[in-house]
PDB file of C-alpha atoms in Angstrom:
ATOM      1  CA  MET S  10      -2.379  25.779  11.357  1.00 35.00           C
ATOM      2  CA  LEU S  11      -5.423  23.765  10.431  1.00 36.00           C
ATOM      3  CA  PRO S  12      -6.742  24.031   7.379  1.00 38.00           C
ATOM      4  CA  PRO S  13     -10.231  25.995   7.370  1.00 36.00           C
ATOM      5  CA  GLY S  14     -13.388  24.565   8.809  1.00 36.00           C
ATOM      6  CA  LEU S  15     -11.456  22.468  11.171  1.00 37.00           C
ATOM      7  CA  TRP S  16     -11.190  24.188  13.954  1.00 32.00           C
ATOM      8  CA  GLY S  17     -13.931  22.840  15.813  1.00 33.00           C
ATOM      9  CA  ALA S  18     -13.597  19.596  14.875  1.00 36.00           C
ATOM     10  CA  GLY S  19     -10.916  18.537  17.669  1.00 37.00           C
ATOM     11  CA  LEU S  20      -7.821  18.193  15.472  1.00 41.00           C
ATOM     12  CA  TRP S  21      -4.838  18.406  15.284  1.00 36.00           C
ATOM     13  CA  MET S  22      -2.061  18.125  11.966  1.00 37.00           C
ATOM     14  CA  SER S  23       1.038  17.097  12.592  1.00 36.00           C
ATOM     15  CA  ARG S  24       4.271  18.151   9.741  1.00 31.00           C
ATOM     16  CA  THR S  25       3.446  14.726   7.957  1.00 35.00           C
ATOM     17  CA  MET S  26      -0.459  15.720   7.790  1.00 40.00           C
ATOM     18  CA  SER S  27      -1.257  13.083  10.465  1.00 43.00           C
ATOM     19  CA  TRP S  28      -4.464  13.342  12.041  1.00 45.00           C
ATOM     20  CA  GLY S  29      -5.193  12.712  15.857  1.00 44.00           C
ATOM     21  CA  VAL S  30      -8.370  13.136  17.420  1.00 45.00           C
ATOM     22  CA  LEU S  31      -8.593  15.456  20.642  1.00 37.00           C
ATOM     23  CA  GLU S  32     -10.887  15.688  23.380  1.00 37.00           C
ATOM     24  CA  PRO S  33     -13.608  17.002  23.291  1.00 44.00           C
ATOM     25  CA  ARG S  34     -15.344  15.585  20.980  1.00 51.00           C
ATOM     26  CA  PRO S  35     -18.487  17.157  19.352  1.00 51.00           C
ATOM     27  CA  PRO S  36     -20.771  16.885  21.140  1.00 54.00           C
ATOM     28  CA  GLY S  37     -23.112  14.647  18.888  1.00 67.00           C
ATOM     29  CA  LYS S  38     -22.798  11.984  16.526  1.00 91.00           C
ATOM     30  CA  ARG S  39     -19.928  11.142  14.511  1.00 96.00           C
ATOM     31  CA  TRP S  40     -20.056   9.394  11.152  1.00 97.00           C
ATOM     32  CA  LEU S  41     -17.468   8.121   8.316  1.00 98.00           C
ATOM     33  CA  VAL S  42     -19.049   8.469   4.715  1.00 98.00           C
ATOM     34  CA  ALA S  43     -16.145   6.809   2.495  1.00 98.00           C
ATOM     35  CA  GLY S  44     -16.243   7.141  -1.772  1.00 97.00           C
ATOM     36  CA  LEU S  45     -14.459   3.957  -3.348  1.00 96.00           C
ATOM     37  CA  GLY S  46     -13.028   4.274  -6.271  1.00 95.00           C
ATOM     38  CA  ASN S  47      -9.019   4.252  -7.831  1.00 94.00           C
ATOM     39  CA  PRO S  48      -6.970   6.912  -6.950  1.00 90.00           C
ATOM     40  CA  GLY S  49      -5.510   8.698  -9.931  1.00 86.00           C
ATOM     41  CA  LEU S  50      -8.615   7.637 -12.106  1.00 86.00           C
ATOM     42  CA  PRO S  51     -10.747  11.088 -11.129  1.00 86.00           C
ATOM     43  CA  GLY S  52     -14.398  11.160 -13.593  1.00 90.00           C
ATOM     44  CA  THR S  53     -14.454   7.524 -14.932  1.00 94.00           C
ATOM     45  CA  ARG S  54     -17.712   5.488 -14.040  1.00 95.00           C
ATOM     46  CA  HIS S  55     -15.935   3.016 -11.335  1.00 94.00           C
ATOM     47  CA  SER S  56     -14.939   6.013  -9.419  1.00 95.00           C
ATOM     48  CA  VAL S  57     -17.853   8.078  -9.392  1.00 96.00           C
ATOM     49  CA  GLY S  58     -18.199   7.577  -5.453  1.00 96.00           C
ATOM     50  CA  LEU S  59     -14.975   9.926  -4.721  1.00 96.00           C
ATOM     51  CA  ALA S  60     -16.923  12.656  -7.242  1.00 96.00           C
ATOM     52  CA  VAL S  61     -19.661  12.319  -5.285  1.00 97.00           C
ATOM     53  CA  LEU S  62     -17.447  13.063  -2.234  1.00 97.00           C
ATOM     54  CA  GLY S  63     -16.365  16.300  -3.957  1.00 96.00           C
ATOM     55  CA  GLN S  64     -19.890  17.202  -4.002  1.00 97.00           C
ATOM     56  CA  LEU S  65     -20.563  16.718  -0.216  1.00 98.00           C
ATOM     57  CA  ALA S  66     -17.140  18.541   1.036  1.00 98.00           C
ATOM     58  CA  ARG S  67     -18.523  20.902  -1.427  1.00 97.00           C
ATOM     59  CA  ARG S  68     -22.079  21.162   0.610  1.00 97.00           C
ATOM     60  CA  LEU S  69     -20.528  20.843   4.147  1.00 97.00           C
ATOM     61  CA  GLY S  70     -17.725  23.625   3.011  1.00 97.00           C
ATOM     62  CA  VAL S  71     -14.977  21.447   3.483  1.00 97.00           C
ATOM     63  CA  ALA S  72     -14.033  21.437  -0.437  1.00 96.00           C
ATOM     64  CA  GLU S  73     -10.564  22.867   0.547  1.00 96.00           C
ATOM     65  CA  SER S  74      -9.456  21.159   3.869  1.00 95.00           C
ATOM     66  CA  TRP S  75      -8.366  17.044   2.197  1.00 97.00           C
ATOM     67  CA  ALA S  76      -5.662  16.382   3.643  1.00 96.00           C
ATOM     68  CA  ARG S  77      -3.514  13.265   3.667  1.00 96.00           C
ATOM     69  CA  ASP S  78      -3.441  11.045   6.627  1.00 96.00           C
ATOM     70  CA  ARG S  79      -0.386   8.128   6.143  1.00 95.00           C
ATOM     71  CA  ARG S  80      -1.819   5.904   8.182  1.00 95.00           C
ATOM     72  CA  CYS S  81      -4.987   4.907   6.988  1.00 96.00           C
ATOM     73  CA  ALA S  82      -3.809   5.475   3.326  1.00 97.00           C
ATOM     74  CA  ALA S  83      -6.149   8.166   2.803  1.00 97.00           C
ATOM     75  CA  ASP S  84      -7.442  11.969   2.184  1.00 97.00           C
ATOM     76  CA  LEU S  85      -9.576  13.008   5.322  1.00 97.00           C
ATOM     77  CA  ALA S  86     -11.992  15.854   5.214  1.00 97.00           C
ATOM     78  CA  LEU S  87     -13.738  16.459   8.505  1.00 96.00           C
ATOM     79  CA  ALA S  88     -17.368  19.075   8.904  1.00 96.00           C
ATOM     80  CA  LEU S  89     -19.759  19.791  11.265  1.00 94.00           C
ATOM     81  CA  LEU S  90     -23.468  18.507   9.947  1.00 94.00           C
ATOM     82  CA  GLY S  91     -25.993  19.972  13.340  1.00 91.00           C
ATOM     83  CA  ASP S  92     -24.364  18.444  16.383  1.00 90.00           C
ATOM     84  CA  ALA S  93     -22.565  15.343  14.361  1.00 93.00           C
ATOM     85  CA  GLN S  94     -19.587  14.943  12.907  1.00 95.00           C
ATOM     86  CA  VAL S  95     -18.912  13.808   9.452  1.00 97.00           C
ATOM     87  CA  VAL S  96     -15.528  12.521   8.255  1.00 97.00           C
ATOM     88  CA  LEU S  97     -14.882  12.690   4.985  1.00 98.00           C
ATOM     89  CA  LEU S  98     -12.545   9.584   3.021  1.00 98.00           C
ATOM     90  CA  ARG S  99     -11.016   9.121  -0.255  1.00 97.00           C
ATOM     91  CA  PRO S 100      -8.715   6.154   0.337  1.00 96.00           C
ATOM     92  CA  ARG S 101      -5.173   6.160  -1.914  1.00 96.00           C
ATOM     93  CA  ARG S 102      -5.365   2.475  -2.639  1.00 96.00           C
ATOM     94  CA  LEU S 103      -6.802   0.568  -5.500  1.00 95.00           C
ATOM     95  CA  MET S 104     -10.714  -0.409  -5.374  1.00 95.00           C
ATOM     96  CA  ASN S 105     -10.166  -3.715  -4.262  1.00 95.00           C
ATOM     97  CA  ALA S 106      -8.230  -2.490  -1.594  1.00 96.00           C
ATOM     98  CA  ASN S 107     -10.044   0.423  -0.247  1.00 97.00           C
ATOM     99  CA  GLY S 108     -11.553  -1.991   2.557  1.00 97.00           C
ATOM    100  CA  ARG S 109      -8.139  -1.278   4.261  1.00 97.00           C
ATOM    101  CA  SER S 110      -8.513   2.442   4.200  1.00 97.00           C
ATOM    102  CA  VAL S 111     -12.171   2.674   5.347  1.00 98.00           C
ATOM    103  CA  ALA S 112     -11.182  -0.294   8.379  1.00 97.00           C
ATOM    104  CA  ARG S 113      -8.308   1.650   9.734  1.00 97.00           C
ATOM    105  CA  ALA S 114     -10.175   4.681   9.743  1.00 97.00           C
ATOM    106  CA  ALA S 115     -13.050   3.602  11.385  1.00 97.00           C
ATOM    107  CA  GLU S 116     -10.491   1.715  14.018  1.00 96.00           C
ATOM    108  CA  LEU S 117      -9.196   5.428  14.514  1.00 95.00           C
ATOM    109  CA  PHE S 118     -12.273   7.166  15.151  1.00 95.00           C
ATOM    110  CA  GLY S 119     -13.969   4.848  17.476  1.00 94.00           C
ATOM    111  CA  LEU S 120     -16.657   3.991  15.004  1.00 96.00           C
ATOM    112  CA  THR S 121     -18.423   0.641  14.257  1.00 96.00           C
ATOM    113  CA  ALA S 122     -19.584  -0.295  10.541  1.00 96.00           C
ATOM    114  CA  GLU S 123     -23.096   0.651  11.137  1.00 96.00           C
ATOM    115  CA  GLU S 124     -21.487   4.281  11.476  1.00 96.00           C
ATOM    116  CA  VAL S 125     -19.321   4.062   8.126  1.00 97.00           C
ATOM    117  CA  TYR S 126     -22.116   4.828   4.857  1.00 98.00           C
ATOM    118  CA  LEU S 127     -19.965   3.645   2.386  1.00 98.00           C
ATOM    119  CA  VAL S 128     -21.064   5.730  -1.673  1.00 97.00           C
ATOM    120  CA  HIS S 129     -20.081   3.472  -4.633  1.00 95.00           C
ATOM    121  CA  ASP S 130     -21.176   2.535  -8.263  1.00 95.00           C
ATOM    122  CA  GLU S 131     -23.800   0.415  -9.511  1.00 93.00           C
ATOM    123  CA  LEU S 132     -23.990  -1.648 -12.578  1.00 92.00           C
ATOM    124  CA  ASP S 133     -27.393  -2.755 -12.043  1.00 90.00           C
ATOM    125  CA  LYS S 134     -28.390   0.296 -11.933  1.00 92.00           C
ATOM    126  CA  PRO S 135     -28.769   3.332 -14.632  1.00 92.00           C
ATOM    127  CA  LEU S 136     -26.747   6.662 -14.746  1.00 88.00           C
ATOM    128  CA  GLY S 137     -29.199   8.708 -12.853  1.00 82.00           C
ATOM    129  CA  LYS S 138     -30.483   5.960 -10.234  1.00 93.00           C
ATOM    130  CA  LEU S 139     -29.452   5.597  -6.598  1.00 96.00           C
ATOM    131  CA  ALA S 140     -30.110   3.136  -3.723  1.00 94.00           C
ATOM    132  CA  LEU S 141     -29.320   4.091   0.000  1.00 94.00           C
ATOM    133  CA  LYS S 142     -29.743   0.806   2.049  1.00 87.00           C
ATOM    134  CA  LEU S 143     -28.394  -0.855   4.774  1.00 87.00           C
ATOM    135  CA  GLY S 144     -26.082  -3.517   4.518  1.00 86.00           C
ATOM    136  CA  GLY S 145     -26.266  -6.749   2.536  1.00 85.00           C
ATOM    137  CA  SER S 146     -23.855  -8.533   0.035  1.00 85.00           C
ATOM    138  CA  ALA S 147     -20.811  -6.883  -2.269  1.00 82.00           C
ATOM    139  CA  ARG S 148     -22.940  -8.064  -5.307  1.00 84.00           C
ATOM    140  CA  GLY S 149     -19.733  -8.517  -7.437  1.00 83.00           C
ATOM    141  CA  HIS S 150     -18.407  -5.008  -6.211  1.00 92.00           C
ATOM    142  CA  ASN S 151     -14.783  -5.658  -5.497  1.00 92.00           C
ATOM    143  CA  GLY S 152     -14.563  -2.626  -3.501  1.00 94.00           C
ATOM    144  CA  VAL S 153     -17.438  -3.011  -1.222  1.00 95.00           C
ATOM    145  CA  ARG S 154     -15.944  -7.263  -0.581  1.00 96.00           C
ATOM    146  CA  SER S 155     -12.726  -5.580   0.532  1.00 97.00           C
ATOM    147  CA  CYS S 156     -14.608  -3.097   2.732  1.00 97.00           C
ATOM    148  CA  ILE S 157     -16.987  -6.082   4.514  1.00 97.00           C
ATOM    149  CA  SER S 158     -13.663  -8.229   4.840  1.00 97.00           C
ATOM    150  CA  CYS S 159     -11.722  -5.625   6.506  1.00 97.00           C
ATOM    151  CA  LEU S 160     -14.629  -4.553   8.869  1.00 97.00           C
ATOM    152  CA  ASN S 161     -15.927  -7.731   9.503  1.00 97.00           C
ATOM    153  CA  SER S 162     -19.103  -7.047   9.068  1.00 96.00           C
ATOM    154  CA  SER S 163     -21.393  -6.511   6.246  1.00 96.00           C
ATOM    155  CA  ALA S 164     -24.044  -3.837   7.958  1.00 96.00           C
ATOM    156  CA  MET S 165     -22.710  -0.514   6.284  1.00 96.00           C
ATOM    157  CA  PRO S 166     -25.073   1.526   5.225  1.00 96.00           C
ATOM    158  CA  ARG S 167     -24.599   2.023   1.100  1.00 96.00           C
ATOM    159  CA  LEU S 168     -24.943   4.595  -1.020  1.00 97.00           C
ATOM    160  CA  ARG S 169     -25.255   3.335  -4.685  1.00 95.00           C
ATOM    161  CA  VAL S 170     -24.845   4.805  -7.622  1.00 96.00           C
ATOM    162  CA  GLY S 171     -25.922   3.340 -11.336  1.00 95.00           C
ATOM    163  CA  ILE S 172     -23.388   3.607 -13.890  1.00 94.00           C
ATOM    164  CA  GLY S 173     -25.904   1.330 -15.968  1.00 91.00           C
ATOM    165  CA  ARG S 174     -24.977  -2.151 -17.422  1.00 90.00           C
ATOM    166  CA  PRO S 175     -22.921  -2.536 -21.328  1.00 87.00           C
ATOM    167  CA  THR S 176     -24.980  -4.957 -23.038  1.00 84.00           C
ATOM    168  CA  HIS S 177     -22.076  -7.497 -23.746  1.00 88.00           C
ATOM    169  CA  PRO S 178     -20.369  -8.298 -20.403  1.00 85.00           C
ATOM    170  CA  GLU S 179     -16.765  -8.825 -22.259  1.00 84.00           C
ATOM    171  CA  ALA S 180     -17.271  -5.124 -22.400  1.00 89.00           C
ATOM    172  CA  VAL S 181     -18.036  -4.420 -18.508  1.00 90.00           C
ATOM    173  CA  GLN S 182     -14.359  -3.867 -17.628  1.00 90.00           C
ATOM    174  CA  ALA S 183     -13.678  -1.606 -20.404  1.00 93.00           C
ATOM    175  CA  HIS S 184     -17.074  -0.048 -19.385  1.00 92.00           C
ATOM    176  CA  VAL S 185     -16.931   0.602 -15.274  1.00 91.00           C
ATOM    177  CA  LEU S 186     -13.152   1.815 -16.181  1.00 93.00           C
ATOM    178  CA  GLY S 187     -13.900   4.465 -18.344  1.00 95.00           C
ATOM    179  CA  TYR S 188     -14.884   8.201 -18.565  1.00 95.00           C
ATOM    180  CA  PHE S 189     -18.572   8.902 -18.636  1.00 93.00           C
ATOM    181  CA  SER S 190     -19.952   9.815 -22.232  1.00 92.00           C
ATOM    182  CA  PRO S 191     -20.758  13.609 -22.694  1.00 93.00           C
ATOM    183  CA  ALA S 192     -24.358  12.882 -22.776  1.00 91.00           C
ATOM    184  CA  GLU S 193     -23.758  11.057 -19.044  1.00 92.00           C
ATOM    185  CA  GLN S 194     -21.503  14.186 -17.945  1.00 93.00           C
ATOM    186  CA  GLU S 195     -24.216  16.549 -18.769  1.00 94.00           C
ATOM    187  CA  LEU S 196     -26.740  14.617 -16.234  1.00 93.00           C
ATOM    188  CA  LEU S 197     -24.227  14.072 -13.505  1.00 94.00           C
ATOM    189  CA  PRO S 198     -24.150  16.975 -11.880  1.00 95.00           C
ATOM    190  CA  ALA S 199     -28.059  16.398 -10.968  1.00 96.00           C
ATOM    191  CA  VAL S 200     -26.881  12.937  -9.959  1.00 96.00           C
ATOM    192  CA  LEU S 201     -23.932  14.286  -7.224  1.00 97.00           C
ATOM    193  CA  GLU S 202     -26.878  16.789  -6.247  1.00 97.00           C
ATOM    194  CA  LEU S 203     -29.394  14.272  -5.363  1.00 97.00           C
ATOM    195  CA  ALA S 204     -26.648  11.670  -3.920  1.00 97.00           C
ATOM    196  CA  THR S 205     -25.657  14.753  -1.600  1.00 98.00           C
ATOM    197  CA  ASP S 206     -29.038  15.271  -0.612  1.00 97.00           C
ATOM    198  CA  LEU S 207     -29.546  11.344  -0.047  1.00 96.00           C
ATOM    199  CA  LEU S 208     -27.095  11.016   2.126  1.00 96.00           C
ATOM    200  CA  LEU S 209     -27.126  14.614   4.606  1.00 97.00           C
ATOM    201  CA  ASN S 210     -31.121  13.786   4.650  1.00 96.00           C
ATOM    202  CA  HIS S 211     -30.281  10.158   6.290  1.00 95.00           C
ATOM    203  CA  ILE S 212     -27.366  11.271   8.334  1.00 95.00           C
ATOM    204  CA  ARG S 213     -29.329  13.686  10.078  1.00 94.00           C
ATOM    205  CA  GLU S 214     -32.521  11.458  10.443  1.00 93.00           C
ATOM    206  CA  ARG S 215     -29.828   8.845  12.084  1.00 93.00           C
ATOM    207  CA  SER S 216     -28.567  11.756  13.976  1.00 92.00           C
ATOM    208  CA  GLN S 217     -31.983  12.255  15.334  1.00 86.00           C
ATOM    209  CA  GLY S 218     -32.379   8.893  16.529  1.00 81.00           C
ATOM    210  CA  GLN S 219     -34.459   7.704  13.591  1.00 65.00           C
ATOM    211  CA  PRO S 220     -34.401   4.928  12.400  1.00 59.00           C
ATOM    212  CA  MET S 221     -32.695   3.812   9.501  1.00 57.00           C
ATOM    213  CA  LEU S 222     -33.194   1.858   6.354  1.00 53.00           C
ATOM    214  CA  GLY S 223     -34.000  -1.494   6.139  1.00 49.00           C
ATOM    215  CA  PRO S 224     -32.071  -3.852   3.703  1.00 45.00           C
TER     216      PRO S 224
END
Protein backbone atom coordinates (compact mmCIF):
# COMPACT_ATOMS: atom_id res chain seq x y z
CA MET A 1 0.00 0.00 0.00
CA LEU A 2 1.27 3.45 -0.85
CA PRO A 3 2.15 5.82 1.98
CA PRO A 4 -0.39 8.62 2.58
CA GLY A 5 -0.29 11.42 0.05
CA LEU A 6 1.14 9.38 -2.82
CA TRP A 7 -2.02 8.00 -4.44
CA GLY A 8 -2.19 10.90 -6.90
CA ALA A 9 1.53 10.98 -7.64
CA GLY A 10 1.51 8.24 -10.28
CA LEU A 11 3.82 5.87 -8.37
CA TRP A 12 3.83 2.29 -7.22
CA MET A 13 5.71 0.70 -4.32
CA SER A 14 7.31 -2.75 -4.45
CA ARG A 15 8.21 -5.01 -1.54
CA THR A 16 11.75 -3.65 -1.58
CA MET A 17 10.50 -0.07 -1.28
CA SER A 18 11.61 0.73 -4.83
CA TRP A 19 9.67 3.33 -6.78
CA GLY A 20 8.66 3.31 -10.40
CA VAL A 21 7.02 6.00 -12.48
CA LEU A 22 3.72 5.13 -14.10
CA GLU A 23 1.78 7.05 -16.72
CA PRO A 24 -0.11 9.21 -16.78
CA ARG A 25 2.05 11.55 -14.78
CA PRO A 26 0.57 14.71 -13.20
CA PRO A 27 -0.35 17.36 -15.78
CA GLY A 28 2.15 20.01 -14.66
CA LYS A 29 5.90 20.29 -14.32
CA ARG A 30 8.07 17.97 -12.28
CA TRP A 31 10.96 19.13 -10.10
CA LEU A 32 13.50 17.38 -7.88
CA VAL A 33 14.75 18.98 -4.66
CA ALA A 34 17.82 17.31 -3.15
CA GLY A 35 19.07 18.04 0.34
CA LEU A 36 22.82 17.48 0.48
CA GLY A 37 24.36 16.08 3.64
CA ASN A 38 25.81 13.06 5.40
CA PRO A 39 23.40 10.24 6.29
CA GLY A 40 23.35 9.40 9.96
CA LEU A 41 24.53 12.86 10.99
CA PRO A 42 21.35 14.94 11.33
CA GLY A 43 21.73 18.20 13.18
CA THR A 44 25.24 18.94 11.94
CA ARG A 45 25.97 22.11 10.00
CA HIS A 46 27.08 20.15 6.93
CA SER A 47 23.68 18.40 6.84
CA VAL A 48 21.54 21.53 7.07
CA GLY A 49 20.27 20.77 3.56
CA LEU A 50 18.64 17.64 4.98
CA ALA A 51 17.00 19.76 7.69
CA VAL A 52 15.51 22.02 5.02
CA LEU A 53 14.17 18.94 3.19
CA GLY A 54 12.51 17.80 6.40
CA GLN A 55 10.76 21.14 6.79
CA LEU A 56 9.79 21.16 3.12
CA ALA A 57 8.26 17.69 3.50
CA ARG A 58 6.24 18.86 6.51
CA ARG A 59 4.94 21.90 4.62
CA LEU A 60 3.94 19.74 1.65
CA GLY A 61 2.23 17.17 3.88
CA VAL A 62 4.53 14.25 3.05
CA ALA A 63 6.69 14.08 6.18
CA GLU A 64 5.43 10.54 6.85
CA SER A 65 5.81 9.42 3.25
CA TRP A 66 9.58 8.95 2.94
CA ALA A 67 10.54 5.61 1.37
CA ARG A 68 13.87 4.15 0.40
CA ASP A 69 14.75 3.72 -3.26
CA ARG A 70 17.66 1.33 -3.65
CA ARG A 71 18.24 2.29 -7.28
CA CYS A 72 19.46 5.76 -6.34
CA ALA A 73 20.51 5.00 -2.74
CA ALA A 74 18.23 7.66 -1.31
CA ASP A 75 15.01 8.31 0.55
CA LEU A 76 12.26 9.81 -1.62
CA ALA A 77 8.98 11.55 -0.91
CA LEU A 78 6.61 12.93 -3.54
CA ALA A 79 4.21 15.82 -3.25
CA LEU A 80 1.96 17.95 -5.41
CA LEU A 81 2.36 21.73 -5.52
CA GLY A 82 -0.52 23.00 -7.60
CA ASP A 83 -0.16 21.20 -10.92
CA ALA A 84 3.52 20.47 -10.32
CA GLN A 85 5.00 17.31 -8.89
CA VAL A 86 7.88 17.77 -6.44
CA VAL A 87 10.29 14.90 -5.79
CA LEU A 88 12.13 15.29 -2.47
CA LEU A 89 15.42 13.41 -2.19
CA ARG A 90 17.67 12.62 0.78
CA PRO A 91 20.82 10.80 -0.43
CA ARG A 92 21.99 7.83 1.64
CA ARG A 93 25.55 8.24 0.35
CA LEU A 94 28.20 10.40 2.01
CA MET A 95 28.37 14.07 1.01
CA ASN A 96 31.26 13.54 -1.43
CA ALA A 97 29.15 11.01 -3.36
CA ASN A 98 25.74 12.71 -3.09
CA GLY A 99 25.84 13.44 -6.81
CA ARG A 100 25.50 9.77 -7.70
CA SER A 101 22.14 9.62 -5.92
CA VAL A 102 20.96 12.93 -7.37
CA ALA A 103 21.94 12.06 -10.95
CA ARG A 104 20.34 8.61 -10.78
CA ALA A 105 17.09 10.07 -9.44
CA ALA A 106 17.09 12.72 -12.18
CA GLU A 107 17.48 9.94 -14.74
CA LEU A 108 14.68 7.85 -13.22
CA PHE A 109 12.25 10.79 -13.21
CA GLY A 110 13.29 12.13 -16.61
CA LEU A 111 14.63 15.45 -15.36
CA THR A 112 17.30 17.78 -16.70
CA ALA A 113 19.89 19.53 -14.52
CA GLU A 114 17.84 22.75 -14.68
CA GLU A 115 14.94 20.89 -13.02
CA VAL A 116 17.05 19.75 -10.07
CA TYR A 117 17.36 21.96 -6.98
CA LEU A 118 20.30 21.48 -4.61
CA VAL A 119 19.99 22.60 -0.98
CA HIS A 120 23.27 22.79 0.91
CA ASP A 121 25.33 24.56 3.56
CA GLU A 122 27.39 27.66 2.75
CA LEU A 123 30.47 28.60 4.78
CA ASP A 124 30.73 32.12 3.40
CA LYS A 125 27.33 33.22 4.71
CA PRO A 126 26.37 33.60 8.38
CA LEU A 127 23.57 31.49 9.79
CA GLY A 128 20.28 33.09 8.84
CA LYS A 129 21.45 34.22 5.41
CA LEU A 130 20.17 32.41 2.33
CA ALA A 131 20.84 32.67 -1.38
CA LEU A 132 18.93 31.06 -4.22
CA LYS A 133 20.71 31.27 -7.54
CA LEU A 134 21.08 29.47 -10.85
CA GLY A 135 24.16 27.40 -11.51
CA GLY A 136 27.77 28.36 -11.03
CA SER A 137 30.82 26.64 -9.61
CA ALA A 138 30.91 24.34 -6.58
CA ARG A 139 32.68 27.06 -4.54
CA GLY A 140 34.63 24.37 -2.72
CA HIS A 141 31.57 22.37 -1.66
CA ASN A 142 32.24 18.66 -2.18
CA GLY A 143 28.58 17.68 -2.40
CA VAL A 144 27.89 20.26 -5.10
CA ARG A 145 31.09 19.23 -6.89
CA SER A 146 29.86 15.63 -6.91
CA CYS A 147 26.49 16.71 -8.35
CA ILE A 148 28.14 18.77 -11.09
CA SER A 149 30.36 15.83 -12.02
CA CYS A 150 27.58 13.21 -12.02
CA LEU A 151 24.99 15.38 -13.80
CA ASN A 152 27.66 16.67 -16.18
CA SER A 153 26.24 20.15 -15.71
CA SER A 154 26.51 23.15 -13.41
CA ALA A 155 23.05 24.49 -14.27
CA MET A 156 21.24 23.27 -11.13
CA PRO A 157 19.51 25.97 -9.03
CA ARG A 158 21.13 26.12 -5.59
CA LEU A 159 19.70 27.15 -2.26
CA ARG A 160 22.74 28.00 -0.16
CA VAL A 161 22.09 28.05 3.60
CA GLY A 162 24.65 30.01 5.59
CA ILE A 163 26.40 28.23 8.45
CA GLY A 164 29.16 30.80 9.03
CA ARG A 165 32.93 30.37 8.72
CA PRO A 166 35.18 29.98 11.78
CA THR A 167 37.99 32.48 12.30
CA HIS A 168 40.79 29.94 12.03
CA PRO A 169 41.08 27.94 8.78
CA GLU A 170 42.17 24.80 10.66
CA ALA A 171 38.82 24.82 12.48
CA VAL A 172 36.72 24.60 9.29
CA GLN A 173 36.35 20.82 9.22
CA ALA A 174 35.33 20.57 12.87
CA HIS A 175 32.93 23.49 12.39
CA VAL A 176 31.26 21.96 9.33
CA LEU A 177 30.91 18.50 10.84
CA GLY A 178 29.91 19.82 14.26
CA TYR A 179 26.45 20.40 15.67
CA PHE A 180 24.75 23.78 15.84
CA SER A 181 25.37 25.61 19.10
CA PRO A 182 22.43 26.31 21.44
CA ALA A 183 22.30 29.92 20.21
CA GLU A 184 22.28 28.75 16.57
CA GLN A 185 19.58 26.19 17.31
CA GLU A 186 17.31 29.01 18.44
CA LEU A 187 17.70 30.66 15.03
CA LEU A 188 17.39 27.47 13.01
CA PRO A 189 13.57 27.04 12.93
CA ALA A 190 13.13 30.49 11.37
CA VAL A 191 15.91 29.75 8.87
CA LEU A 192 14.25 26.50 7.81
CA GLU A 193 10.90 28.27 7.38
CA LEU A 194 12.44 30.99 5.23
CA ALA A 195 14.37 28.46 3.16
CA THR A 196 11.16 26.52 2.56
CA ASP A 197 9.33 29.69 1.54
CA LEU A 198 12.07 30.55 -0.97
CA LEU A 199 11.99 27.09 -2.53
CA LEU A 200 8.21 26.88 -2.78
CA ASN A 201 7.85 30.39 -4.22
CA HIS A 202 10.56 29.76 -6.81
CA ILE A 203 9.12 26.42 -7.86
CA ARG A 204 5.63 27.95 -8.17
CA GLU A 205 6.97 30.76 -10.35
CA ARG A 206 8.88 28.41 -12.63
CA SER A 207 5.90 26.05 -12.88
CA GLN A 208 3.87 29.01 -14.14
CA GLY A 209 6.48 29.80 -16.78
CA GLN A 210 8.11 32.76 -15.06
CA PRO A 211 11.85 33.31 -15.63
CA MET A 212 14.49 31.81 -13.37
CA LEU A 213 16.95 33.75 -11.26
CA GLY A 214 20.14 34.78 -12.94
CA PRO A 215 23.53 33.30 -12.07
